[in-house]
Each structure stands twice: as C-alpha cells, then as structure tokens.
Amino acid sequence: MRGFLRSTIGQKVIMAATGLIMVGFVILHMIGNLQVFAGPEKINNYAAMLHGPLSEALWGLRAILLVAVVLHVWAAVALTRRKQAARPIGYAKREPQVSTFAARTIRIGGVIILLFVIVHILQFTTLTIDPTYAVGDVYGNLQKAFGNPLWVLVYVVAMIALGFHLYHGLWSSVRTLGVAAPTHHPLKRAAALALAAIVWLGFTLVPVAVFAGLLR
Amino acid sequence: MELRSKIPAGPIEQKWDRHRFEMKLVNPANKRKHTVIVVGSGLAGGAAAATLSELGYQVKCFCFQDSPRRAHSIAAQGGINAAKNYQNDGDSIYRLFYDTVKGGDFRSREANVYRLAQISVNIIDQCVAQGVPFAREYGGLLDNRSFGGAQVSRTFYARGQTGQQLLLGCYQALEKEIAKGGVTMYPRTEMLDLVVVDGRARGIVVRDMVTGKIEAHAADAVILGTGGYSNVFFLSTNAKGSNCTAIWRAHKRGAAFANPCYTQIHPTCIPQSGHHQSKLTLMSESLRNDGRVWVPKDPKDKRPPNEIPQAERDYYLERKYPSFGNLAPRDIASRAAKEACDAGRGVGPGGRGVYLDFADAIKRLGEEKIRERYGNLFEMYERITDENPYKVPMRIYPAPHYTMGGLWVDYNLMSTIPGLHVIGEANFSDHGANRLGASALMQGLADGYFVIPLTIGDYLASTKLPPVTTDLPEFRETVAEVEQRTKKLLSLNGTRTVDSFHRELGQLMWDKCGMARTAEGLQEALRIIPQLREEFWRSVRVPGADANINQALEKAGRVADFFELAELMCIDALHRNESCGGHFREEYQTEDGEAKRNDDEYAYVAAWSYTGDLHAPKLDKEPLTFEYVPLATRSYK
Amino acid sequence: MAGTMNLTLHVWRQPTPSAEGRLVTYQVGDISPDMSFLEMLDVLNERLQEGGEEPIAFDHDCREGICGSCSLMINGVAHGPMKGTATCQLHMRSFKDGDVIYIEPWRARAFPVMKDLCVDRSAFDRIIAAGGYVSVRTGAAQDANALPIPKDAVDDAMDAAQCIGCGACVAACPNGSASLFTAAKITHLGLLPQGQPERYRRALSMVRQMDLEDFGHCTLFGECMEACPKEISIDTITRMNRDFISAGLKVRE
Ligand SMILES: Cc1cc2nc3c(=O)[nH]c(=O)nc-3n(C[C@H](O)[C@H](O)[C@H](O)COP(=O)(O)OP(=O)(O)OC[C@H]3O[C@@H](n4cnc5c(N)ncnc54)[C@H](O)[C@@H]3O)c2cc1C
Ligand code: HEM
Ligand code: HEM
Ligand code: SF4
Ligand code: F3S
Ligand code: FES
C-alpha cells in the first residue's frame, strides 16, 4: 500500500477517487442550491433538515469530504512537484498540439477552487466573513451575498474554474481508474463536457439570478 | 591455409543432430566462469547474448547505437521464412533447403543451409512464445505470405515491421538477462579492434562513444554479429551507422574474408531524388505479391503512367519469367530493371526507375484490402515522394541492400581465428551468391538462438584457455594502435569532409562493382581506390575532440575501413570469372542476358586472407559439393 | 535554383553533458523540398565541417522511421509538424522559404543531454528490463500454432508493439511522463495470452521503474499520442492503470 501511494499512478488514483467523491457532493449541493428557485421556505427547510434530523449524516459527509479534500490536495502537491522536477530545463519554443485549455490549467484551477471553498465556508457555513448573515436563513444569506456584484464576480470566476476542472477531470478520472473503454477517438469527451456544463450552469444560475433580481 | 569446414559426417538430415550429440558440453557450474564477448545486438548478436546468458555464461554485449533495440535488424520489413508448412502447400524442410541452395545460385554450403531450414521451425515457435505479434487469420492461427524466389507461402510477418517485432522480442529477452546480471550491456560503444593472444581471439578494443575512452575487454571467446557492409556503396538501404569495421579489423588480425563481392541489390527501393540523398529506402519485396512491374514499351513515351494504355506497357518480369513473374528472385528482378533503364525506358527523374503498379490489385481486391496489407508501406512511400501510390504507380529502382559475403566460418560458425565466431549477416555462410527474401532474419536468429549457444560450448569445453587480463602486452599494444589511429584521424586537418569521400567511393563502387561488373571496370576501380584512399588519409578533415561524442570521427574510422574493404571486393569480383547470383559479370552471360555460372572452375568459396599488403590478399578456396541439390542452371522462367 | 528555400535555424549546441548549452543561429540556403529534415542538417553539417567547425551532433540511424534514434524537437513539436512521422521521415516540403526553425533536444530530467541534440534514453531500456518481456528461455517454446490467438487481439497488440522507443512521448508531455512508452509495452504483452502469467507483476515493476527514473506523472494531456510517430493511443495508458491497480490486489510481494 505504501508503494502504491508513492507511485505516480497510485497518487493519481487517489486524485481521481477523491475527485469523484467531490463530484458527487458537488452535484448534490447543486441540486440543493437550485431549490432557491422554489422559494425561501423550500431551501430553508432543506437546510434545517440537514442540520436537524440529518445532522449525523451531515457530519459523516463532512468527514468524508474533508478527507477527500486533504488527500486530493496532498496528491496534487506531490504530483506537481514531481512533474516540475521532471523537466528542469524547458524548451525555448513549445507548441501544445492537442492538450485542452482545461488540462493545462488544471492546477491553477485547483488552487482557485481551494481558495474559493475556504472563503465559501467562512461565508456561508461559519458565517465568519459577515456576521450579519443569519443562521438557518440560507435564502436571506444568499440575497445578502449576491446583492454585491463583487461576490457575484468571485462566484462566477470560481464556477468557471470548476467547470474547466471538471471538463478535464471527469474525462481523465475514468482513465486514471482504468475503467474507460478503448475508442477510436480517445480525446473525445462529450459526456464530461455535458456534465461539466451542467454543474457550471447549475451553480452559476443562483448568484446570477439573485443579482439580476429574479428571486425576490 | 587449409579451410576446414568441419561439416559433420552422415546423411544431411542427421548432420546437425549428430553434431549436437558429439559436441562437448560445458559443465553447468563452469559456465559462469566463462566470459563471452558478443559484438552486436541485432537479431544475431542479441539472440546469442540472451541465450548464452540463459545458459549461464557471463556475457558482455556491445553495440554502437544508444540502445540494443536500435540495431539495424529493426528495419527489416517483409518477413521471416520457416518451413512450417502451415499452409499445406507442399512446403517442407527439404524444400526450403532446396530453394535456398538454388536461390543462392549454388554457391553455399549444403550442410549449413539444411541446418538453417531445420531450425527455421523452432525460430517461429520461440518468437511466438516471446509475444511477437505475427499476423494471424480469423481462426487465430498464423498467417503466411509468399516472397520472391519461392512458390510456397512460408513467410511469417508482422505487418510491414517483421524485423522490428523480431528484434524487440530478442531485445526484451536480452533486457531480461541484463536485469538478471548475466549480460552486461555496453551501448554507444564501438569495437575498433580484435585482440588475439596465442593465436586465439581473447578480447576486443572498444571506444566509448560518449567519453572517447579507448578500452580493452578480455574474454574466452568473441562473437561478432555486426551486420553487413552494404554501406560501402554510401547509398544503400542499410542504416547510416552500419559498417564493416568489426569484421574488417578481425580480417586484418587474421580472419579470412569470404566472397566479399557477393552483394545483393534489392529491386524495390525508392529511387534517388537528388544529390543530397543520404540513404535509400526499401519498399518491402512483399509488394511484388500484388504489384505489377512495368515500363513503357517505347523509350520516347513520356506520358504520365495512367495515360499509357495496357498495350503499350511492358510487364517485363511477367514476360520474361512467366512462371515466377513479378516474384522472380531479387538478383534477377534488379538486373531486369537495370536493363530496362539502360535501354532508355526508365521512368521518373533521370530515367532511373520502373513502375510498380497496384491498379489491378486494387481493382481485384479493393483498396481496403491493399491498405490492410501494405498500408504502412504506402504511407512511407507517400511521405518520401509526395505521391499517392493508391492513385499513381510507385516508382522503384534497385539499391544495395545485403551482403552475402562476410567473414569465413566453419560449420560451428567459427572463423579462421580460433575463438572468433561470426554470426548473422557478418558471416558468409548460408546464402551463397544471392539471398532469398525473408531468409536473413531466419539466419540471424538461427545463428543466435540455436547454433552459436551450442557450438561455443564445444569450443570452450574442448580448448585449454589460460586466463588472460587486459594487462597482457597483446591488449596494451592493440589499445595503443587504436589510440594512435584515432589521434591520426583527428590530426589530419585537411580540407574535405568524410562524407564527401564516402560518397565518392560509393559512386565508384556502384558504377564498377554494383549490379553489373566488367573486368575493365573493376581494374579501373582497383586503380582509383588506392589513390582515393591515399587522398583520404591526406586531406580528410575531422573536426572536434576525442573526449566526447564525435560523430565525424566515428564516420571517419568506418570510411577508412570501407576504403580497404572496397579494394578486396573488387579483387574478388575480378577474380571470379563467372556470373552467379548477385555477382554479374557482363562478360559471362547467356544469349538472353542471364547469369552464366562456371561450376567447373568456380564452385568454391573464395576466402581471402590479409597479407599485410592490401593489393595482394591471399586466396584460399573451399570447394563446394552438391550432393542433394544437383547443380543446375537456375531458371525462373 | 527554382523551388529551393532559405531557412534560419536556431539549434541547441552543448559540447558536453555538463557544459552550458545555448541556441546558435545558422542560415541554410538552397534546400530542396525533396530533402528529408536530416538531409537538410547534413547539408549544414558538411558546411560547418568544411569551415573546420564541429558538426551538430544528432542521433539517427535507420532514417526509415523505425529504429527510434532520431529525436528532435522542431519548432516546439516533437518530431516536427507531420503527424505520425519521425524526424527522419519528415521532408522539407513541410516548410517554406524563409521559415525560422527551432531545433532542440528532448527535454527531460530522465533524458540528460549528452551533446548538442543527443540525449541519453537508457531509462527506457531499464523500464523494459524491469519486466517488459515474457520469461521464456530459448528452446522452451511449444509449437507456434498450438496457441490460437484471436486476430483482433493480435492486431491490437501489434498497434501497441509498434513503439519505436524514440521518447517523443516524454518530450512532448508537459509533465515529462513516460506513461505512453511504458503503457505501450504493458499493453502489447498484456493483450496476448503469452503475456498473462506475468501480466500484473510486469505492470507493477515497470511502473515502479518508470517512477524511479524521475519521469513525471500522467495528467492525460494527450500530447504524447499526438507526437508519437506510431500514433500509439492513450488507451494504452488506461490499460496500464487498470493493470497496475489490479496488481496491487493480485500480486503478493
Ligand atoms: C531495409 C531492410 C529490410 C530488410 N528486410 C528483410 C526481410 O524482410 N527479411 C529478411 O529476412 N531480411 C531482411 N533484411 C536483411 C536483414 O534485416 C539483415 O540482414 C539482418 O537483420 C542482419 O542482422 P544482424 O544481426 O546480422 O546485424 P544487424 O541487425 O545489422 O546488427 C548489427 C549490430 O552490430 C553492432 N555493430 C556493428 N558494428 C559494430 C562495431 N564496430 N562495434 C560495436 N557494435 C557494432 C550494431 O550496433 C548492431 O547492434 C532487410 C534489410 C534491410 C536493410
Ligand atoms: C480543493 C482544491 C483542488 C485542487 C488543489 C485540485 C487539484 C487538482 C489537480 C492538480 C488535478 C490534476 C492532477 C494531475 O496532474 O493529473 C486535479 C484533478 C482532478 N480534480 Fe481536482 N482539485 C481540487 C478540487 C477538486 C474538486 C472540488 C473536484 C470535484 C468536484 C475535483 C475533481 C478532480 C478530478 C475528477 C480530477 C481528475 C483526476 C484524474 O485525472 O484522475 N478537484 N485536481
Ligand atoms: C454558486 C454556487 C454556490 C452556492 C450558492 C453555494 C451555497 C452554499 C450555502 C448556502 C452553504 C451553506 C449551507 C448551510 O450550511 O446551510 C454552502 C455550504 C457549502 N458549500 Fe456551497 N455553494 C456554491 C458552490 C459551492 C461549490 C462549487 C463548492 C465546492 C467545490 C461548495 C462547497 C460547499 C461546502 C463544502 C459547504 C459546507 C457544507 C457543510 O459542511 O455544511 N459550494 N454552500
Ligand atoms: S510511445 Fe510513441 S513516442 Fe513514445 S517512445 Fe514509443 S514510439 Fe516514441
Ligand atoms: S502527454 Fe503526458 S500527461 Fe499523459 S497523456 Fe501523454 S503522458
Ligand atoms: S533514424 Fe531511425 S527512426 Fe529516425
């Protein structure tokens, strides 16, 4: 097992597995968020349910997520260091041929997501950033936050980063895990594109809609 | 010198079996006390090194490329013969033997060829077990194709990359043994001389091509699997690095050189496109299975090929050799192409080319089938010529390709220097005056996997070999000589580049000692070569230092040896007053232009020894007798 | 002469492994479009030598795209602009008069530069030595047709087995990963029945060796496949990952 964790493929498998756990969470979270469109009661009740009757499950989920994030970031750091060491002298001229923008920005995208998640938790979960947010009033908190264009901008940018991260990550993770079937066009990734687009759209809708005043 | 071929007694089918029984064996515990040097990591050398290590010997293996996987064998395209008779088309060990002796125009040793045919069967088994992905039929069994000079389908192939796949199998076996510690591999290391102690080959002197260091290695026996010398022509289908240095240096240390003038000119190569040309590219002979060779009937006909009507085309191979047609053996097909071009009917730039046309095959089988069979070759052709062979006929022209000549060896593959063994294309043994397609891979692997591992045991078990170290004066002196030669090359500081000399030598050899030779031309070459060689040693310029990679220096050493070998080739060609196989003397031909052998006077192997004077080598003859394949005029009509 | 071109080359020159290297600019003229890229360098080298300068060192041998010696980064693309083509098979008709061409060696920690454009690729040999073979002694084989193998399996194995070991995959990979090379061999042998007994052990030890050689990991950029002269698919990498993961469960150590 230690050998596995030290190997590049082992570390990538950790990334892919934890990445997919996070994908699962993100999709659930997105569906949860979209309930704002059903009005304040719906989403606030949903939050109450999570923090109330389902709180044990919530804590379980948090624990899993925390472990996933830590492992994902650990592997990201280990692999990035390794790859930086693998080419000490770069090329004077270099022309990428087929790699996607998403793939080339996966690391910086990851950093953006990490920063976002920290800020995001301080904002909505611990309510540290702005103590005027109210416990239990998710709907109201969202209104407060996304009334401010700066916050909207932060979220829109972060969601773009997430969308790209998933556009590459969803496709590559099934290959990392060795479960993708061979094809004649291995670089095609329609499913990943669709899923990434759904996640991006599903999340972006909320801040944008709030800002645009569609939810009053 | 007496040439003792050591052919075992008994009926031909039993010779190898009997010999295997009679050979002495090395006690398993003693094997690891023996060190064997293998120079070359091609099919022959690589197979030998791996197998000897499996048997328990300590092996040191050398090659000049950066990895043993890059030996020139990697480039073989078409396939490898074996008498498996999986097609049930009448093949047998005897038929492969017969075809090879006949294909070699009765200038090879029957006993060796029979052994080769016997072993061919084991080679395929071995390679399949290693994971070589030979082509298969839908039923899962091995597929075969036919090849020039044979009327049965006995050629096994892996797309157009048979040599690659065979060599990778061999290389992987070699790496397996390297990992186990049985083989020490010395890549980027070039053998520059042989060390003979008390009349026996006991080591080599090499140059580390990265550090420039010149070093000696001692061993109990030395095996050379260093390939052929077609690059004497400068333009050939061989890899750029292929050279004669190892065998030539061994020759100068006492090993007889057999039949140096037997060179094979391959009929299907891409014609030269300009004077910048650095090498010629082979288009696998297998293309002749489906392609039809033709030229316009009228020399003045300069229309594009597709506009020339059928009636005005001359499918000359089909016309002249109705029973073999486009599958006539190489020497014959090459000469026919030359004839057509000499008559002014050649096509393409300079009129040095003939068409190889797939239009009929595409009509018959569909483009898809042709793509499946030859797709990668067609792509290669298009990459090089910028013409699409699915639409326009290929243009091909003969090019130097293989050298049947090489160091003389006995049945045990030992040269005239005891302890020096020679395998693969580097020896002269199995192909006589002409090699049939798909037989070189077979011979290299037979020598490497199955013959030398046994015969070397016999040598080691039956010879008293006092231990030697590289401190002996013989080693020191040889090292000093090599160092001196290297220094000299670097110090000449002349005006001409090595390549310019090589090109000039190559052109001369192609003109005078190529596809067709005359006494007059050869004499002229023999006059020019020494002058050119002298000029080389006076005015070549080798820039750079000795202490790191110096590709100009590497080339210079090789070309210097080619100059000496070239002279021997011409001497041999001049002395052989007959035409046989790849050696075509214009004076000796039948009325319809076929080679005319002279069995009464020339049914022998010409083995030349170095006398200290390059102009006057000593000739010894090993007579050839044909008990099983009766001497006959080769006919493919 | 009509149809020939003049080019500006920026070529990496480095006299020894430890010396500093730099890009040196050369002008070459009269280059015919029918020349191969290496023949164009030959022309330049002849000129350099005539002037007493050392020729540019570059690895090459077969010049037929099969030995895997040639290894040039041409204008930032491994083996240059033509897909599925090794440097030696690239022809000058892919360029035009006046072009500026950067020529650099493969860059990777595992492939140190030895001189000019020559690099040391022995790491690949060690990866193969770690397990890229079927352990069968000479003479131990059964009849070749005793083991029928479906044509499709052999065809797929052959696709992977075509790897020429050139290292373009490493050179092109932004991570300097040798995944495609290693995966090609694992796939070739893993698809064939002969390779089954050692399949998982092979995956384990080859990947371990690949990591020991300081290659980077695989982010699945796909650049390797695009650069590969044999167009080996990154599906082989999927397969390597699968075998490696299974190996963790199956191989006792
Ligand atoms: C383009 C082409 C296609 C061919 N196709 C076929 C075919 O389809 N079927 C067939 O049967 N035959 C074919 N042949 C012929 C066949 O490939 C060769 O004859 C055969 O591979 C030679 O193998 P070898 O092991 O003797 O030598 P090589 O493979 O040439 O190996 C020579 C080895 O010796 C080493 N070496 C040489 N000199 C030195 C030195 N001085 N110091 C250290 N090391 C040295 C080299 O590094 C190399 O490892 C083809 C040949 C060519 C050129
Ligand atoms: C917390 C901050 C994050 C960081 C720093 C990060 C970083 C990375 C990096 C560097 C990679 C590429 C690894 C490689 O080089 O191959 C990667 C891949 C991936 N990430 Fe993230 N990521 C983060 C968050 C996320 C989140 C939130 C998700 C899911 C919602 C996710 C899903 C994935 C997936 C699926 C992959 C692909 C794994 C593979 O190729 O096998 N990541 N991440
Ligand atoms: C526009 C997009 C998003 C909105 C509007 C949003 C909204 C919220 C809200 C309101 C909460 C607090 C819920 C509560 O505690 O009751 C929350 C928690 C959380 N969000 Fe988001 N979120 C968004 C995007 C994301 C993304 C992209 C991620 C991850 C990559 C994420 C990760 C989390 C996490 C980890 C928590 C804490 C869950 C917990 O443990 O309680 N969010 N989000
Ligand atoms: S996988 Fe392709 S690019 Fe990599 S070494 Fe093999 S042939 Fe070259
Ligand atoms: S480019 Fe590199 S990241 Fe993987 S897919 Fe190829 S090895
Ligand atoms: S020189 Fe052999 S592949 Fe390019």
PDB file of C-alpha atoms in Angstrom, chain A residues 4 7-10 12-13 79 82-83 85-99 103-104 106-107 168 171-172 175-180 182-183 186-187, chain C residues 23 73 75-77 102 104-109 170-176 207 211 214-223 225-226 233-235 238 240-242 244-245:
ATOM      1  CA  PHE A   4       1.011   2.209  -4.208  1.00  0.00           C
ATOM      2  CA  SER A   7       3.734   5.586  -7.175  1.00  0.00           C
ATOM      3  CA  THR A   8       2.569   8.166  -9.653  1.00  0.00           C
ATOM      4  CA  ILE A   9      -0.340   6.026 -10.691  1.00  0.00           C
ATOM      5  CA  GLY A  10      -1.305   5.399  -7.069  1.00  0.00           C
ATOM      6  CA  LYS A  12      -3.365   9.741  -9.484  1.00  0.00           C
ATOM      7  CA  VAL A  13      -5.832   7.095  -8.429  1.00  0.00           C
ATOM      8  CA  LEU A  79       2.485  15.172  -8.360  1.00  0.00           C
ATOM      9  CA  ARG A  82       7.302  15.651  -9.329  1.00  0.00           C
ATOM     10  CA  LYS A  83       6.409  16.962 -12.710  1.00  0.00           C
ATOM     11  CA  ALA A  85      11.370  18.175 -11.289  1.00  0.00           C
ATOM     12  CA  ALA A  86      10.885  16.019 -14.374  1.00  0.00           C
ATOM     13  CA  ARG A  87      11.846  18.818 -16.763  1.00  0.00           C
ATOM     14  CA  PRO A  88      14.454  21.036 -15.178  1.00  0.00           C
ATOM     15  CA  ILE A  89      15.302  22.781 -18.453  1.00  0.00           C
ATOM     16  CA  GLY A  90      12.361  23.838 -20.550  1.00  0.00           C
ATOM     17  CA  TYR A  91      12.050  24.415 -24.264  1.00  0.00           C
ATOM     18  CA  ALA A  92      12.839  27.721 -25.882  1.00  0.00           C
ATOM     19  CA  LYS A  93       9.885  27.145 -28.151  1.00  0.00           C
ATOM     20  CA  ARG A  94       6.945  24.978 -27.431  1.00  0.00           C
ATOM     21  CA  GLU A  95       3.665  24.435 -29.234  1.00  0.00           C
ATOM     22  CA  PRO A  96       0.969  22.432 -27.475  1.00  0.00           C
ATOM     23  CA  GLN A  97      -0.896  20.346 -30.039  1.00  0.00           C
ATOM     24  CA  VAL A  98      -3.951  18.699 -28.588  1.00  0.00           C
ATOM     25  CA  SER A  99      -3.984  19.324 -24.860  1.00  0.00           C
ATOM     26  CA  ALA A 103      -5.984  20.295 -18.847  1.00  0.00           C
ATOM     27  CA  ARG A 104      -3.271  22.898 -18.950  1.00  0.00           C
ATOM     28  CA  ILE A 106      -5.955  22.070 -14.024  1.00  0.00           C
ATOM     29  CA  ARG A 107      -3.518  23.064 -11.290  1.00  0.00           C
ATOM     30  CA  HIS A 168     -10.824  17.644 -17.866  1.00  0.00           C
ATOM     31  CA  TRP A 171     -12.838  12.587 -18.504  1.00  0.00           C
ATOM     32  CA  SER A 172      -9.395  11.838 -17.164  1.00  0.00           C
ATOM     33  CA  ARG A 175      -8.892   6.735 -17.498  1.00  0.00           C
ATOM     34  CA  THR A 176      -6.856   7.079 -14.354  1.00  0.00           C
ATOM     35  CA  LEU A 177      -9.033   4.461 -12.748  1.00  0.00           C
ATOM     36  CA  GLY A 178      -8.631   2.266 -15.814  1.00  0.00           C
ATOM     37  CA  VAL A 179     -12.322   1.922 -16.460  1.00  0.00           C
ATOM     38  CA  ALA A 180     -12.684   3.772 -19.765  1.00  0.00           C
ATOM     39  CA  PRO A 182     -10.906   1.831 -25.659  1.00  0.00           C
ATOM     40  CA  THR A 183     -12.195   4.003 -28.501  1.00  0.00           C
ATOM     41  CA  PRO A 186      -9.672   8.766 -27.178  1.00  0.00           C
ATOM     42  CA  LEU A 187      -9.552  12.533 -26.942  1.00  0.00           C
TER      43      LEU A 187
ATOM     44  CA  LEU C  23      20.798  28.195 -29.147  1.00  0.00           C
ATOM     45  CA  MET C  73      12.052  18.971 -31.088  1.00  0.00           C
ATOM     46  CA  ASN C  75       9.585  24.366 -33.576  1.00  0.00           C
ATOM     47  CA  GLY C  76       8.284  23.180 -30.254  1.00  0.00           C
ATOM     48  CA  VAL C  77       6.769  19.987 -31.641  1.00  0.00           C
ATOM     49  CA  TYR C 102      13.954  25.996 -33.665  1.00  0.00           C
ATOM     50  CA  GLU C 104      16.066  21.456 -29.606  1.00  0.00           C
ATOM     51  CA  PRO C 105      16.828  18.149 -27.923  1.00  0.00           C
ATOM     52  CA  TRP C 106      14.255  16.163 -25.977  1.00  0.00           C
ATOM     53  CA  ARG C 107      13.979  17.780 -22.573  1.00  0.00           C
ATOM     54  CA  ALA C 108      13.522  15.659 -19.500  1.00  0.00           C
ATOM     55  CA  ARG C 109      15.446  15.033 -16.342  1.00  0.00           C
ATOM     56  CA  VAL C 170       8.254  12.121 -22.978  1.00  0.00           C
ATOM     57  CA  ALA C 171       9.498  15.111 -24.924  1.00  0.00           C
ATOM     58  CA  ALA C 172       6.015  16.239 -25.846  1.00  0.00           C
ATOM     59  CA  CYS C 173       4.391  15.601 -22.490  1.00  0.00           C
ATOM     60  CA  PRO C 174       4.124  18.755 -20.410  1.00  0.00           C
ATOM     61  CA  ASN C 175       4.853  16.575 -17.384  1.00  0.00           C
ATOM     62  CA  GLY C 176       7.798  14.734 -18.937  1.00  0.00           C
ATOM     63  CA  VAL C 207       5.653   1.356 -13.407  1.00  0.00           C
ATOM     64  CA  ASP C 211       8.830   6.290 -11.396  1.00  0.00           C
ATOM     65  CA  ASP C 214      12.262  10.550 -12.448  1.00  0.00           C
ATOM     66  CA  PHE C 215       9.705  10.809 -15.208  1.00  0.00           C
ATOM     67  CA  GLY C 216       6.638  12.873 -14.424  1.00  0.00           C
ATOM     68  CA  HIS C 217       3.139  11.505 -13.939  1.00  0.00           C
ATOM     69  CA  CYS C 218       0.310  11.454 -16.451  1.00  0.00           C
ATOM     70  CA  THR C 219      -2.303  14.195 -16.399  1.00  0.00           C
ATOM     71  CA  LEU C 220      -3.746  12.816 -19.632  1.00  0.00           C
ATOM     72  CA  PHE C 221      -2.795  15.778 -21.720  1.00  0.00           C
ATOM     73  CA  GLY C 222      -2.774  13.585 -24.805  1.00  0.00           C
ATOM     74  CA  GLU C 223       0.258  15.365 -26.299  1.00  0.00           C
ATOM     75  CA  MET C 225      -0.205  10.394 -28.608  1.00  0.00           C
ATOM     76  CA  GLU C 226      -0.131  13.305 -30.994  1.00  0.00           C
ATOM     77  CA  SER C 233      -3.219   5.504 -28.327  1.00  0.00           C
ATOM     78  CA  ILE C 234      -3.520   6.811 -24.794  1.00  0.00           C
ATOM     79  CA  ASP C 235      -5.984   3.975 -24.346  1.00  0.00           C
ATOM     80  CA  THR C 238      -5.860   3.415 -19.338  1.00  0.00           C
ATOM     81  CA  MET C 240      -1.657   0.262 -17.766  1.00  0.00           C
ATOM     82  CA  ASN C 241      -3.529   1.983 -14.949  1.00  0.00           C
ATOM     83  CA  ARG C 242      -6.044  -0.826 -14.799  1.00  0.00           C
ATOM     84  CA  PHE C 244      -1.387  -1.550 -12.104  1.00  0.00           C
ATOM     85  CA  ILE C 245      -4.413  -1.127  -9.866  1.00  0.00           C
TER      86      ILE C 245
END
